[in-house]
Amino acid sequence: GCSRTNKYYEKRMPAKDAVVKKAIEEVIGSSRKGRTKVIKLVQKKYPELGDSKIRRVYENEGFSLSKKLRRRIKDNPANPISIPLKANQEWAMDFMSDALESGRRIRTLNIIDHFNRQCKGIEVDFNLPARRVIEIVERAIERYGKPLRIRTDNGPEFRSKRFQLWMDDNHIEWSRIQKGKPQQNAIIERFNKTYREDVLDANLFYSIEQANEVSQKWVDDYNHERPHQSLNYQTPMAYAA
């Protein structure tokens, strides 16, 4: 049978490790230091101590820094698209990225109305944080009226406290899609494909101003001149009339 002593035996720290532990405590003091830095500092004072011995004592005696866990985004239930029966029931927003001729990265924020596929705006800039997103949406609301819902993915700009507080203050529902389910935002994904083919891939931009000017001309054509198969080959503005 198994000896009771074996069952309750706790391995003690070897006496020789006590010296290493004390050395680690000396260099750490009251600050937080990672393993590599601790090894270097201990060896500076005690050159005879090897890496592996310091590392073993550092880990076994609980000196390791706790790893910061990434905050997981809680997934939401499935959110399939339903086509509204009138304008401003649900808008969709999404970001795209491209680059100027110089190689500097640019971003676009695209907004459309699910009812008639009308583009409510495209803004191009180097950075589009939550503050800018709010400004762009407010301009669109001033021109077209306020939507009941805005459908987006789980991007950090949309999850930010600033944007969420603005949505609450304006009584706009956040209709967010599930992670990894871009098909739940399929209408604006299809719009993005057309915009990329017609504008981003078809032009070489030298400035933000040029990119915005070309995009605005394209939006006007898209809304007023371009027939859409999903709208029975009508333009967005004709369909809404």
Coordinates of N, CA and C in Angstrom, one line a residue:
G1 N 0.8 -1.2 0.0 CA 0.0 0.0 0.0 C 0.9 1.2 0.0
C2 N 0.2 2.4 -0.2 CA 0.9 3.7 -0.2 C 1.1 4.2 1.2
S3 N 2.3 4.7 1.5 CA 2.6 5.2 2.8 C 1.8 6.5 3.0
R4 N 1.3 6.7 4.2 CA 0.6 7.9 4.6 C 1.6 9.1 4.5
T5 N 2.8 8.9 4.8 CA 3.8 10.0 4.7 C 3.9 10.5 3.3
N6 N 3.9 9.6 2.3 CA 4.0 10.0 0.9 C 2.9 10.9 0.5
K7 N 1.7 10.5 1.0 CA 0.5 11.2 0.6 C 0.5 12.7 1.1
Y8 N 1.0 12.9 2.3 CA 1.0 14.2 2.9 C 2.3 14.9 2.8
Y9 N 3.2 14.4 2.2 CA 4.6 15.0 2.1 C 4.5 16.2 1.2
E10 N 5.0 17.3 1.6 CA 5.2 18.5 0.8 C 6.6 18.7 0.5
K11 N 6.9 18.9 -0.7 CA 8.3 19.1 -1.1 C 8.8 20.4 -0.6
R12 N 9.9 20.4 0.1 CA 10.5 21.6 0.7 C 11.5 22.2 -0.3
M13 N 11.6 23.5 -0.2 CA 12.6 24.2 -1.0 C 14.0 23.8 -0.6
P14 N 14.8 23.3 -1.5 CA 16.2 23.0 -1.2 C 16.9 24.2 -0.5
A15 N 17.8 23.9 0.5 CA 18.4 25.0 1.2 C 19.2 25.9 0.2
K16 N 19.8 25.3 -0.8 CA 20.6 26.1 -1.7 C 19.7 27.1 -2.5
D17 N 18.4 26.8 -2.6 CA 17.5 27.7 -3.3 C 17.2 29.0 -2.5
A18 N 17.4 28.9 -1.2 CA 17.1 30.0 -0.3 C 17.9 31.2 -0.6
V19 N 19.1 30.9 -1.0 CA 20.0 32.0 -1.4 C 19.5 32.7 -2.7
V20 N 19.0 31.9 -3.6 CA 18.5 32.5 -4.9 C 17.2 33.3 -4.6
K21 N 16.4 32.7 -3.8 CA 15.1 33.4 -3.4 C 15.4 34.8 -2.8
K22 N 16.3 34.8 -1.9 CA 16.7 36.0 -1.2 C 17.2 37.1 -2.2
A23 N 18.0 36.6 -3.2 CA 18.6 37.5 -4.2 C 17.5 38.1 -5.1
I24 N 16.5 37.2 -5.4 CA 15.4 37.7 -6.2 C 14.6 38.8 -5.5
E25 N 14.3 38.5 -4.2 CA 13.6 39.4 -3.4 C 14.3 40.8 -3.3
E26 N 15.6 40.7 -3.2 CA 16.4 42.0 -3.1 C 16.3 42.8 -4.4
V27 N 16.3 42.2 -5.5 CA 16.3 43.0 -6.8 C 14.9 43.4 -7.1
I28 N 13.9 42.6 -6.7 CA 12.5 43.0 -7.0 C 12.1 44.2 -6.1
G29 N 12.4 44.1 -4.8 CA 11.9 45.1 -3.9 C 10.4 45.2 -3.9
S30 N 9.9 46.4 -4.0 CA 8.5 46.7 -4.0 C 7.9 46.9 -5.5
S31 N 8.8 46.8 -6.5 CA 8.4 47.0 -7.8 C 8.0 45.7 -8.5
R32 N 7.4 45.9 -9.7 CA 7.0 44.7 -10.6 C 8.1 44.5 -11.6
K33 N 8.7 43.4 -11.7 CA 9.7 43.1 -12.7 C 9.5 41.8 -13.3
G34 N 9.7 41.7 -14.6 CA 9.5 40.4 -15.4 C 10.7 39.5 -15.2
R35 N 10.5 38.3 -15.6 CA 11.6 37.2 -15.4 C 12.9 37.6 -16.0
T36 N 12.9 38.0 -17.2 CA 14.2 38.3 -17.9 C 15.0 39.4 -17.1
K37 N 14.2 40.5 -16.8 CA 14.9 41.6 -16.1 C 15.4 41.1 -14.7
V38 N 14.6 40.3 -14.0 CA 15.1 39.8 -12.7 C 16.4 38.9 -12.8
I39 N 16.4 38.1 -13.8 CA 17.6 37.2 -14.1 C 18.8 38.1 -14.3
K40 N 18.7 39.1 -15.1 CA 19.8 40.0 -15.4 C 20.3 40.8 -14.1
L41 N 19.3 41.2 -13.3 CA 19.7 42.0 -12.1 C 20.3 41.1 -11.0
V42 N 19.8 39.8 -10.9 CA 20.4 38.9 -9.9 C 21.8 38.5 -10.3
Q43 N 22.0 38.3 -11.6 CA 23.4 37.9 -12.1 C 24.4 39.0 -12.0
K44 N 23.8 40.3 -12.0 CA 24.7 41.4 -11.9 C 25.3 41.4 -10.5
K45 N 24.5 41.0 -9.5 CA 25.0 41.0 -8.1 C 25.6 39.6 -7.7
Y46 N 25.1 38.6 -8.4 CA 25.6 37.2 -8.1 C 25.9 36.5 -9.4
P47 N 27.1 36.8 -10.0 CA 27.4 36.3 -11.4 C 27.5 34.8 -11.4
E48 N 27.7 34.1 -10.2 CA 27.8 32.7 -10.2 C 26.5 31.9 -10.4
L49 N 25.4 32.6 -10.3 CA 24.1 32.0 -10.4 C 23.7 31.9 -11.9
G50 N 23.3 30.7 -12.3 CA 22.9 30.5 -13.7 C 21.5 30.8 -14.0
D51 N 21.2 31.0 -15.3 CA 19.8 31.4 -15.7 C 18.8 30.5 -15.3
S52 N 19.0 29.2 -15.5 CA 18.0 28.1 -15.2 C 17.6 28.1 -13.8
K53 N 18.6 28.2 -12.9 CA 18.4 28.2 -11.5 C 17.5 29.4 -11.0
I54 N 17.9 30.5 -11.5 CA 17.1 31.7 -11.1 C 15.7 31.6 -11.7
R55 N 15.6 31.2 -12.9 CA 14.2 31.0 -13.6 C 13.4 30.1 -12.8
R56 N 14.0 28.9 -12.4 CA 13.2 27.9 -11.6 C 12.7 28.4 -10.3
V57 N 13.5 29.1 -9.6 CA 13.1 29.7 -8.3 C 12.1 30.8 -8.5
Y58 N 12.3 31.6 -9.5 CA 11.4 32.7 -9.8 C 10.0 32.2 -10.1
E59 N 9.9 31.1 -10.8 CA 8.6 30.6 -11.2 C 8.0 29.8 -10.0
N60 N 8.8 29.0 -9.4 CA 8.3 28.1 -8.3 C 7.9 28.8 -7.1
E61 N 8.5 30.0 -6.8 CA 8.2 30.7 -5.6 C 7.2 31.8 -5.8
G62 N 6.5 31.8 -6.9 CA 5.4 32.7 -7.1 C 5.8 34.2 -7.4
F63 N 7.0 34.4 -8.0 CA 7.4 35.8 -8.4 C 6.9 36.2 -9.7
S64 N 6.4 35.2 -10.5 CA 5.9 35.5 -11.9 C 4.8 36.6 -11.9
L65 N 4.9 37.5 -12.9 CA 3.9 38.5 -13.1 C 2.6 37.8 -13.6
S66 N 1.5 38.2 -13.1 CA 0.2 37.6 -13.6 C 0.0 38.1 -15.0
K67 N -0.4 37.3 -15.9 CA -0.7 37.7 -17.3 C -2.1 38.4 -17.3
K68 N -2.1 39.5 -18.0 CA -3.3 40.2 -18.2 C -4.2 39.5 -19.2
L69 N -5.4 39.1 -18.8 CA -6.2 38.4 -19.7 C -6.9 39.3 -20.7
R70 N -7.0 39.0 -21.9 CA -7.7 39.8 -22.9 C -9.2 39.7 -22.6
R71 N -9.8 40.9 -22.6 CA -11.3 41.0 -22.3 C -12.0 40.4 -23.6
R72 N -12.8 39.4 -23.3 CA -13.5 38.7 -24.4 C -14.8 39.5 -24.7
I73 N -15.1 39.7 -26.0 CA -16.3 40.4 -26.4 C -17.4 39.4 -26.3
K74 N -18.4 39.7 -25.5 CA -19.6 38.8 -25.3 C -20.3 38.8 -26.6
D75 N -20.6 37.6 -27.2 CA -21.3 37.5 -28.4 C -22.8 37.7 -28.2
N76 N -23.4 38.2 -29.2 CA -24.8 38.5 -29.1 C -25.6 37.5 -30.0
P77 N -26.9 37.4 -29.8 CA -27.7 36.4 -30.6 C -27.6 36.7 -32.1
A78 N -28.0 35.8 -32.9 CA -28.0 36.0 -34.4 C -28.9 37.2 -34.7
N79 N -28.5 38.0 -35.7 CA -29.1 39.2 -36.1 C -29.3 39.3 -37.6
P80 N -30.2 38.5 -38.1 CA -30.4 38.5 -39.6 C -31.0 39.8 -40.1
I81 N -30.7 40.1 -41.3 CA -31.2 41.3 -41.9 C -32.7 41.2 -42.3
S82 N -33.5 42.2 -42.0 CA -34.8 42.3 -42.5 C -35.0 43.6 -43.2
I83 N -35.5 43.6 -44.4 CA -35.6 44.9 -45.2 C -36.8 45.7 -44.7
P84 N -36.5 47.0 -44.3 CA -37.5 47.9 -43.8 C -38.5 48.3 -44.9
L85 N -39.7 48.8 -44.5 CA -40.7 49.2 -45.4 C -40.7 50.7 -45.7
K86 N -39.8 51.4 -44.9 CA -39.7 52.8 -45.2 C -38.3 53.3 -44.8
A87 N -37.9 54.5 -45.2 CA -36.6 55.0 -44.9 C -36.3 55.3 -43.4
N88 N -35.1 55.3 -43.0 CA -34.6 55.6 -41.7 C -35.1 54.6 -40.6
Q89 N -35.5 53.4 -41.0 CA -35.7 52.4 -40.0 C -34.4 51.8 -39.5
E90 N -33.5 51.5 -40.5 CA -32.2 50.9 -40.1 C -31.2 51.3 -41.1
W91 N -30.1 52.0 -40.6 CA -28.9 52.3 -41.4 C -27.9 51.2 -41.1
A92 N -26.9 51.1 -42.0 CA -25.8 50.2 -41.8 C -24.5 51.0 -42.0
M93 N -23.5 50.7 -41.2 CA -22.2 51.4 -41.3 C -21.1 50.4 -41.3
D94 N -20.0 50.8 -42.0 CA -18.9 49.9 -42.0 C -17.6 50.7 -42.5
F95 N -16.5 50.2 -42.0 CA -15.2 50.8 -42.4 C -14.6 50.0 -43.6
M96 N -13.8 50.8 -44.4 CA -12.9 50.2 -45.4 C -11.6 50.8 -45.3
S97 N -10.6 50.2 -45.9 CA -9.2 50.8 -45.8 C -8.6 50.7 -47.2
D98 N -7.7 51.7 -47.5 CA -7.0 51.7 -48.7 C -5.7 52.5 -48.5
A99 N -5.0 53.0 -49.5 CA -3.8 53.8 -49.3 C -3.7 54.8 -50.4
L100 N -3.0 55.9 -50.0 CA -2.7 57.0 -51.0 C -1.6 56.5 -51.9
E101 N -1.3 57.3 -52.9 CA -0.1 57.0 -53.8 C 1.2 56.9 -53.0
S102 N 1.3 57.7 -51.9 CA 2.5 57.7 -51.1 C 2.6 56.5 -50.2
G103 N 1.6 55.7 -50.1 CA 1.6 54.5 -49.3 C 1.0 54.7 -48.0
R104 N 0.6 55.9 -47.6 CA 0.0 56.2 -46.3 C -1.4 55.6 -46.3
R105 N -1.8 54.9 -45.2 CA -3.1 54.2 -45.1 C -4.2 55.2 -44.9
I106 N -5.3 55.0 -45.5 CA -6.5 55.8 -45.3 C -7.7 54.9 -45.0
R107 N -8.7 55.4 -44.3 CA -9.9 54.7 -44.0 C -11.1 55.4 -44.5
T108 N -12.2 54.6 -44.8 CA -13.5 55.2 -45.2 C -14.5 54.7 -44.2
L109 N -15.5 55.6 -43.9 CA -16.7 55.2 -43.2 C -17.9 55.3 -44.1
N110 N -18.5 54.2 -44.4 CA -19.6 54.1 -45.4 C -21.0 54.0 -44.6
I111 N -22.0 54.7 -45.0 CA -23.3 54.6 -44.4 C -24.4 54.5 -45.4
I112 N -25.2 53.5 -45.3 CA -26.3 53.3 -46.2 C -27.6 53.0 -45.5
D113 N -28.7 53.2 -46.2 CA -30.1 52.9 -45.6 C -30.5 51.6 -46.2
H114 N -30.9 50.7 -45.3 CA -31.4 49.4 -45.8 C -32.6 49.4 -46.7
F115 N -33.5 50.4 -46.5 CA -34.7 50.5 -47.2 C -34.5 50.6 -48.7
N116 N -33.8 51.6 -49.2 CA -33.6 51.8 -50.6 C -32.2 51.8 -51.1
R117 N -31.3 51.3 -50.2 CA -29.9 51.2 -50.5 C -29.2 52.6 -50.7
Q118 N -29.9 53.6 -50.3 CA -29.3 55.0 -50.5 C -28.0 55.1 -49.6
C119 N -27.0 55.7 -50.3 CA -25.8 56.0 -49.5 C -26.0 57.3 -48.8
K120 N -25.9 57.3 -47.5 CA -26.1 58.5 -46.7 C -24.8 59.2 -46.5
G121 N -23.7 58.6 -46.9 CA -22.5 59.3 -46.8 C -21.2 58.4 -46.8
I122 N -20.1 58.9 -47.4 CA -18.8 58.3 -47.3 C -17.8 59.3 -46.9
E123 N -17.1 59.0 -45.8 CA -16.1 59.9 -45.3 C -14.7 59.2 -45.4
V124 N -13.7 59.9 -46.0 CA -12.4 59.4 -46.1 C -11.4 60.2 -45.2
D125 N -10.6 59.5 -44.4 CA -9.6 60.2 -43.6 C -8.5 59.3 -43.2
F126 N -7.5 59.8 -42.6 CA -6.4 58.9 -42.1 C -6.9 58.2 -40.8
N127 N -7.6 58.9 -40.0 CA -8.1 58.2 -38.7 C -9.6 58.6 -38.6
L128 N -10.3 57.6 -38.2 CA -11.8 57.8 -37.9 C -12.2 57.2 -36.6
P129 N -11.7 57.9 -35.5 CA -12.1 57.4 -34.1 C -13.6 57.6 -33.8
A130 N -14.0 57.2 -32.7 CA -15.4 57.3 -32.3 C -15.9 58.7 -32.4
R131 N -15.1 59.7 -32.0 CA -15.5 61.1 -32.0 C -15.8 61.5 -33.4
R132 N -15.0 61.1 -34.4 CA -15.3 61.5 -35.8 C -16.5 60.7 -36.4
V133 N -16.6 59.5 -36.0 CA -17.8 58.7 -36.4 C -19.1 59.4 -36.0
I134 N -19.1 59.9 -34.8 CA -20.3 60.6 -34.3 C -20.6 61.9 -35.1
E135 N -19.5 62.6 -35.4 CA -19.7 63.9 -36.2 C -20.2 63.5 -37.6
I136 N -19.7 62.5 -38.2 CA -20.2 62.1 -39.5 C -21.6 61.7 -39.5
V137 N -22.0 60.9 -38.5 CA -23.4 60.4 -38.4 C -24.3 61.6 -38.1
E138 N -23.9 62.5 -37.3 CA -24.7 63.7 -37.0 C -25.0 64.5 -38.2
R139 N -24.0 64.6 -39.1 CA -24.2 65.4 -40.3 C -25.2 64.7 -41.2
A140 N -25.1 63.3 -41.3 CA -26.1 62.6 -42.1 C -27.5 62.7 -41.5
I141 N -27.6 62.7 -40.2 CA -28.9 62.8 -39.5 C -29.5 64.2 -39.8
E142 N -28.7 65.2 -39.8 CA -29.1 66.6 -40.1 C -29.7 66.7 -41.5
R143 N -29.1 65.9 -42.4 CA -29.5 66.0 -43.8 C -30.7 65.1 -44.1
Y144 N -30.7 63.9 -43.5 CA -31.7 62.8 -43.9 C -32.7 62.5 -42.8
G145 N -32.5 62.9 -41.6 CA -33.3 62.5 -40.5 C -32.7 61.3 -39.7
K146 N -33.2 61.0 -38.5 CA -32.6 60.1 -37.6 C -33.1 58.7 -37.8
P147 N -32.2 57.7 -37.9 CA -32.6 56.3 -38.0 C -33.1 55.7 -36.6
L148 N -33.9 54.7 -36.7 CA -34.3 54.0 -35.4 C -33.1 53.1 -35.0
R149 N -32.5 52.5 -35.9 CA -31.4 51.6 -35.6 C -30.2 51.8 -36.5
I150 N -29.0 51.4 -36.0 CA -27.8 51.5 -36.9 C -27.1 50.1 -36.7
R151 N -26.9 49.4 -37.8 CA -26.3 48.1 -37.8 C -24.8 48.2 -38.1
T152 N -24.0 47.6 -37.3 CA -22.6 47.6 -37.4 C -22.0 46.3 -37.0
D153 N -20.7 46.1 -37.2 CA -20.0 45.0 -36.7 C -19.5 45.4 -35.3
N154 N -18.6 44.6 -34.7 CA -18.2 44.8 -33.3 C -16.9 45.6 -33.2
G155 N -16.6 46.5 -34.2 CA -15.4 47.2 -34.2 C -15.2 48.1 -33.0
P156 N -14.0 48.4 -32.6 CA -13.7 49.2 -31.3 C -14.4 50.6 -31.4
E157 N -14.5 51.2 -32.5 CA -15.1 52.5 -32.6 C -16.6 52.4 -32.2
F158 N -17.2 51.4 -32.7 CA -18.7 51.2 -32.4 C -18.9 50.7 -30.9
R159 N -18.0 50.0 -30.4 CA -18.1 49.5 -29.0 C -17.7 50.5 -28.0
S160 N -17.1 51.6 -28.4 CA -16.5 52.5 -27.5 C -17.6 53.2 -26.6
K161 N -17.2 53.6 -25.4 CA -18.2 54.2 -24.5 C -18.7 55.5 -25.0
R162 N -17.9 56.2 -25.7 CA -18.3 57.5 -26.3 C -19.4 57.3 -27.3
F163 N -19.3 56.3 -28.2 CA -20.3 56.1 -29.3 C -21.5 55.5 -28.7
Q164 N -21.4 54.6 -27.7 CA -22.5 53.9 -27.1 C -23.4 54.9 -26.3
L165 N -22.7 55.9 -25.6 CA -23.4 56.9 -24.9 C -24.1 57.8 -25.8
W166 N -23.5 58.2 -26.9 CA -24.2 59.0 -27.9 C -25.4 58.3 -28.5
M167 N -25.3 57.0 -28.8 CA -26.5 56.3 -29.3 C -27.6 56.3 -28.2
D168 N -27.3 56.1 -27.0 CA -28.3 56.1 -25.9 C -28.9 57.4 -25.8
D169 N -28.1 58.5 -25.8 CA -28.6 59.8 -25.7 C -29.6 60.2 -26.8
N170 N -29.3 59.6 -28.0 CA -30.1 60.0 -29.2 C -31.2 58.9 -29.4
H171 N -31.3 58.0 -28.5 CA -32.4 56.9 -28.6 C -32.3 56.2 -29.9
I172 N -31.1 55.8 -30.3 CA -30.9 55.0 -31.5 C -30.4 53.6 -31.0
E173 N -31.1 52.6 -31.5 CA -30.7 51.2 -31.1 C -29.5 50.8 -31.9
W174 N -28.6 50.1 -31.2 CA -27.4 49.5 -31.8 C -27.7 48.1 -32.3
S175 N -27.8 47.9 -33.6 CA -28.1 46.6 -34.1 C -26.8 45.9 -34.5
R176 N -26.1 45.3 -33.6 CA -24.8 44.8 -33.9 C -24.9 43.3 -34.4
I177 N -24.0 43.0 -35.3 CA -24.0 41.7 -35.9 C -23.2 40.8 -35.0
Q178 N -23.3 39.5 -35.2 CA -22.4 38.5 -34.5 C -21.0 38.6 -35.0
K179 N -20.1 38.2 -34.1 CA -18.6 38.2 -34.5 C -18.5 37.1 -35.6
G180 N -17.7 37.5 -36.6 CA -17.4 36.6 -37.6 C -18.5 36.2 -38.5
K181 N -19.6 37.1 -38.5 CA -20.8 36.8 -39.4 C -21.0 38.0 -40.3
P182 N -20.1 38.4 -41.2 CA -20.3 39.6 -42.0 C -21.6 39.5 -42.9
Q183 N -22.1 38.2 -43.1 CA -23.3 38.1 -43.9 C -24.5 38.7 -43.2
Q184 N -24.4 39.0 -41.9 CA -25.5 39.7 -41.2 C -25.5 41.2 -41.5
N185 N -24.5 41.6 -42.2 CA -24.4 43.0 -42.7 C -24.2 43.0 -44.2
A186 N -24.9 42.1 -44.8 CA -24.6 41.7 -46.3 C -24.9 42.9 -47.2
I187 N -25.8 43.8 -46.9 CA -26.2 44.9 -47.8 C -25.1 45.9 -47.9
I188 N -24.5 46.2 -46.8 CA -23.4 47.2 -46.9 C -22.1 46.5 -47.4
E189 N -22.0 45.2 -47.1 CA -20.8 44.4 -47.7 C -20.9 44.5 -49.2
R190 N -22.1 44.3 -49.7 CA -22.2 44.4 -51.2 C -22.0 45.8 -51.7
F191 N -22.4 46.8 -51.0 CA -22.1 48.2 -51.3 C -20.6 48.4 -51.3
N192 N -19.9 47.9 -50.3 CA -18.5 48.1 -50.2 C -17.7 47.5 -51.4
K193 N -18.2 46.4 -51.8 CA -17.6 45.7 -53.0 C -17.7 46.6 -54.2
T194 N -18.9 47.2 -54.4 CA -19.1 48.1 -55.6 C -18.2 49.3 -55.5
Y195 N -18.2 49.9 -54.3 CA -17.4 51.1 -54.0 C -15.9 50.9 -54.2
R196 N -15.5 49.7 -53.8 CA -14.0 49.4 -54.0 C -13.7 49.2 -55.5
E197 N -14.6 48.5 -56.2 CA -14.3 48.3 -57.6 C -14.4 49.6 -58.4
D198 N -15.4 50.5 -58.1 CA -15.6 51.7 -58.9 C -14.7 52.8 -58.5
V199 N -14.3 52.9 -57.2 CA -13.6 54.1 -56.7 C -12.2 53.7 -56.2
L200 N -12.1 52.9 -55.2 CA -10.8 52.7 -54.6 C -9.8 52.0 -55.5
D201 N -10.3 51.0 -56.2 CA -9.4 50.2 -57.1 C -9.2 50.9 -58.5
A202 N -10.1 51.8 -58.8 CA -10.1 52.5 -60.1 C -9.3 53.8 -60.1
N203 N -8.9 54.3 -58.9 CA -8.3 55.6 -58.9 C -7.0 55.5 -58.1
L204 N -6.1 56.4 -58.4 CA -4.8 56.6 -57.6 C -5.0 57.9 -56.9
F205 N -5.1 57.9 -55.6 CA -5.3 59.1 -54.8 C -4.0 59.7 -54.3
Y206 N -3.9 61.0 -54.4 CA -2.7 61.7 -53.9 C -3.0 62.4 -52.6
S207 N -4.3 62.6 -52.3 CA -4.6 63.3 -51.0 C -6.0 62.9 -50.5
I208 N -6.2 63.2 -49.3 CA -7.5 62.9 -48.7 C -8.6 63.7 -49.4
E209 N -8.3 65.0 -49.7 CA -9.3 65.8 -50.3 C -9.7 65.2 -51.7
Q210 N -8.8 64.7 -52.4 CA -9.1 64.1 -53.7 C -10.0 62.9 -53.5
A211 N -9.6 62.0 -52.5 CA -10.4 60.8 -52.3 C -11.8 61.1 -51.9
N212 N -12.0 62.2 -51.1 CA -13.4 62.6 -50.7 C -14.1 63.2 -51.8
E213 N -13.5 64.0 -52.7 CA -14.1 64.6 -53.8 C -14.6 63.5 -54.8
V214 N -13.8 62.5 -55.2 CA -14.1 61.5 -56.1 C -15.3 60.6 -55.5
S215 N -15.1 60.3 -54.2 CA -16.2 59.5 -53.5 C -17.5 60.2 -53.5
Q216 N -17.5 61.5 -53.3 CA -18.8 62.2 -53.2 C -19.5 62.2 -54.6
K217 N -18.7 62.4 -55.7 CA -19.3 62.4 -57.0 C -19.8 61.0 -57.3
W218 N -19.1 60.0 -56.9 CA -19.6 58.6 -57.1 C -20.9 58.4 -56.3
V219 N -21.0 58.9 -55.1 CA -22.2 58.7 -54.2 C -23.4 59.3 -54.9
D220 N -23.2 60.5 -55.5 CA -24.3 61.2 -56.2 C -24.8 60.4 -57.4
D221 N -23.9 59.8 -58.1 CA -24.2 59.0 -59.3 C -24.9 57.7 -58.8
Y222 N -24.4 57.1 -57.7 CA -24.9 55.9 -57.1 C -26.4 56.1 -56.7
N223 N -26.7 57.2 -56.0 CA -28.0 57.4 -55.5 C -29.0 57.9 -56.6
H224 N -28.6 58.6 -57.6 CA -29.5 59.2 -58.5 C -29.5 58.6 -59.9
E225 N -28.5 58.0 -60.3 CA -28.4 57.5 -61.7 C -28.2 56.0 -61.9
R226 N -27.7 55.3 -60.9 CA -27.4 53.9 -61.0 C -28.6 53.0 -60.7
P227 N -29.1 52.2 -61.6 CA -30.2 51.3 -61.3 C -29.7 50.1 -60.5
H228 N -30.5 49.7 -59.6 CA -30.2 48.6 -58.7 C -31.1 47.4 -58.9
Q229 N -30.5 46.2 -59.2 CA -31.3 45.0 -59.4 C -32.2 44.7 -58.2
S230 N -31.7 44.9 -57.0 CA -32.5 44.6 -55.8 C -33.7 45.6 -55.7
L231 N -33.7 46.7 -56.4 CA -34.7 47.7 -56.3 C -35.6 47.7 -57.6
N232 N -35.6 46.5 -58.3 CA -36.3 46.4 -59.5 C -35.8 47.3 -60.6
Y233 N -34.5 47.5 -60.6 CA -33.7 48.3 -61.5 C -34.1 49.8 -61.5
Q234 N -34.5 50.2 -60.3 CA -34.7 51.6 -60.0 C -33.5 52.2 -59.3
T235 N -33.3 53.5 -59.3 CA -32.3 54.1 -58.5 C -32.8 54.2 -57.1
P236 N -31.9 54.4 -56.1 CA -32.4 54.5 -54.7 C -33.3 55.7 -54.5
M237 N -33.1 56.8 -55.1 CA -33.9 57.9 -55.0 C -35.3 57.7 -55.7
A238 N -35.3 57.1 -56.8 CA -36.6 56.8 -57.5 C -37.4 55.8 -56.7
Y239 N -36.7 54.8 -56.1 CA -37.4 53.8 -55.3 C -38.1 54.4 -54.1
A240 N -37.4 55.4 -53.5 CA -38.0 56.0 -52.3 C -39.1 57.0 -52.6
A241 N -39.2 57.4 -53.8 CA -40.2 58.5 -54.2 C -41.6 58.0 -54.1

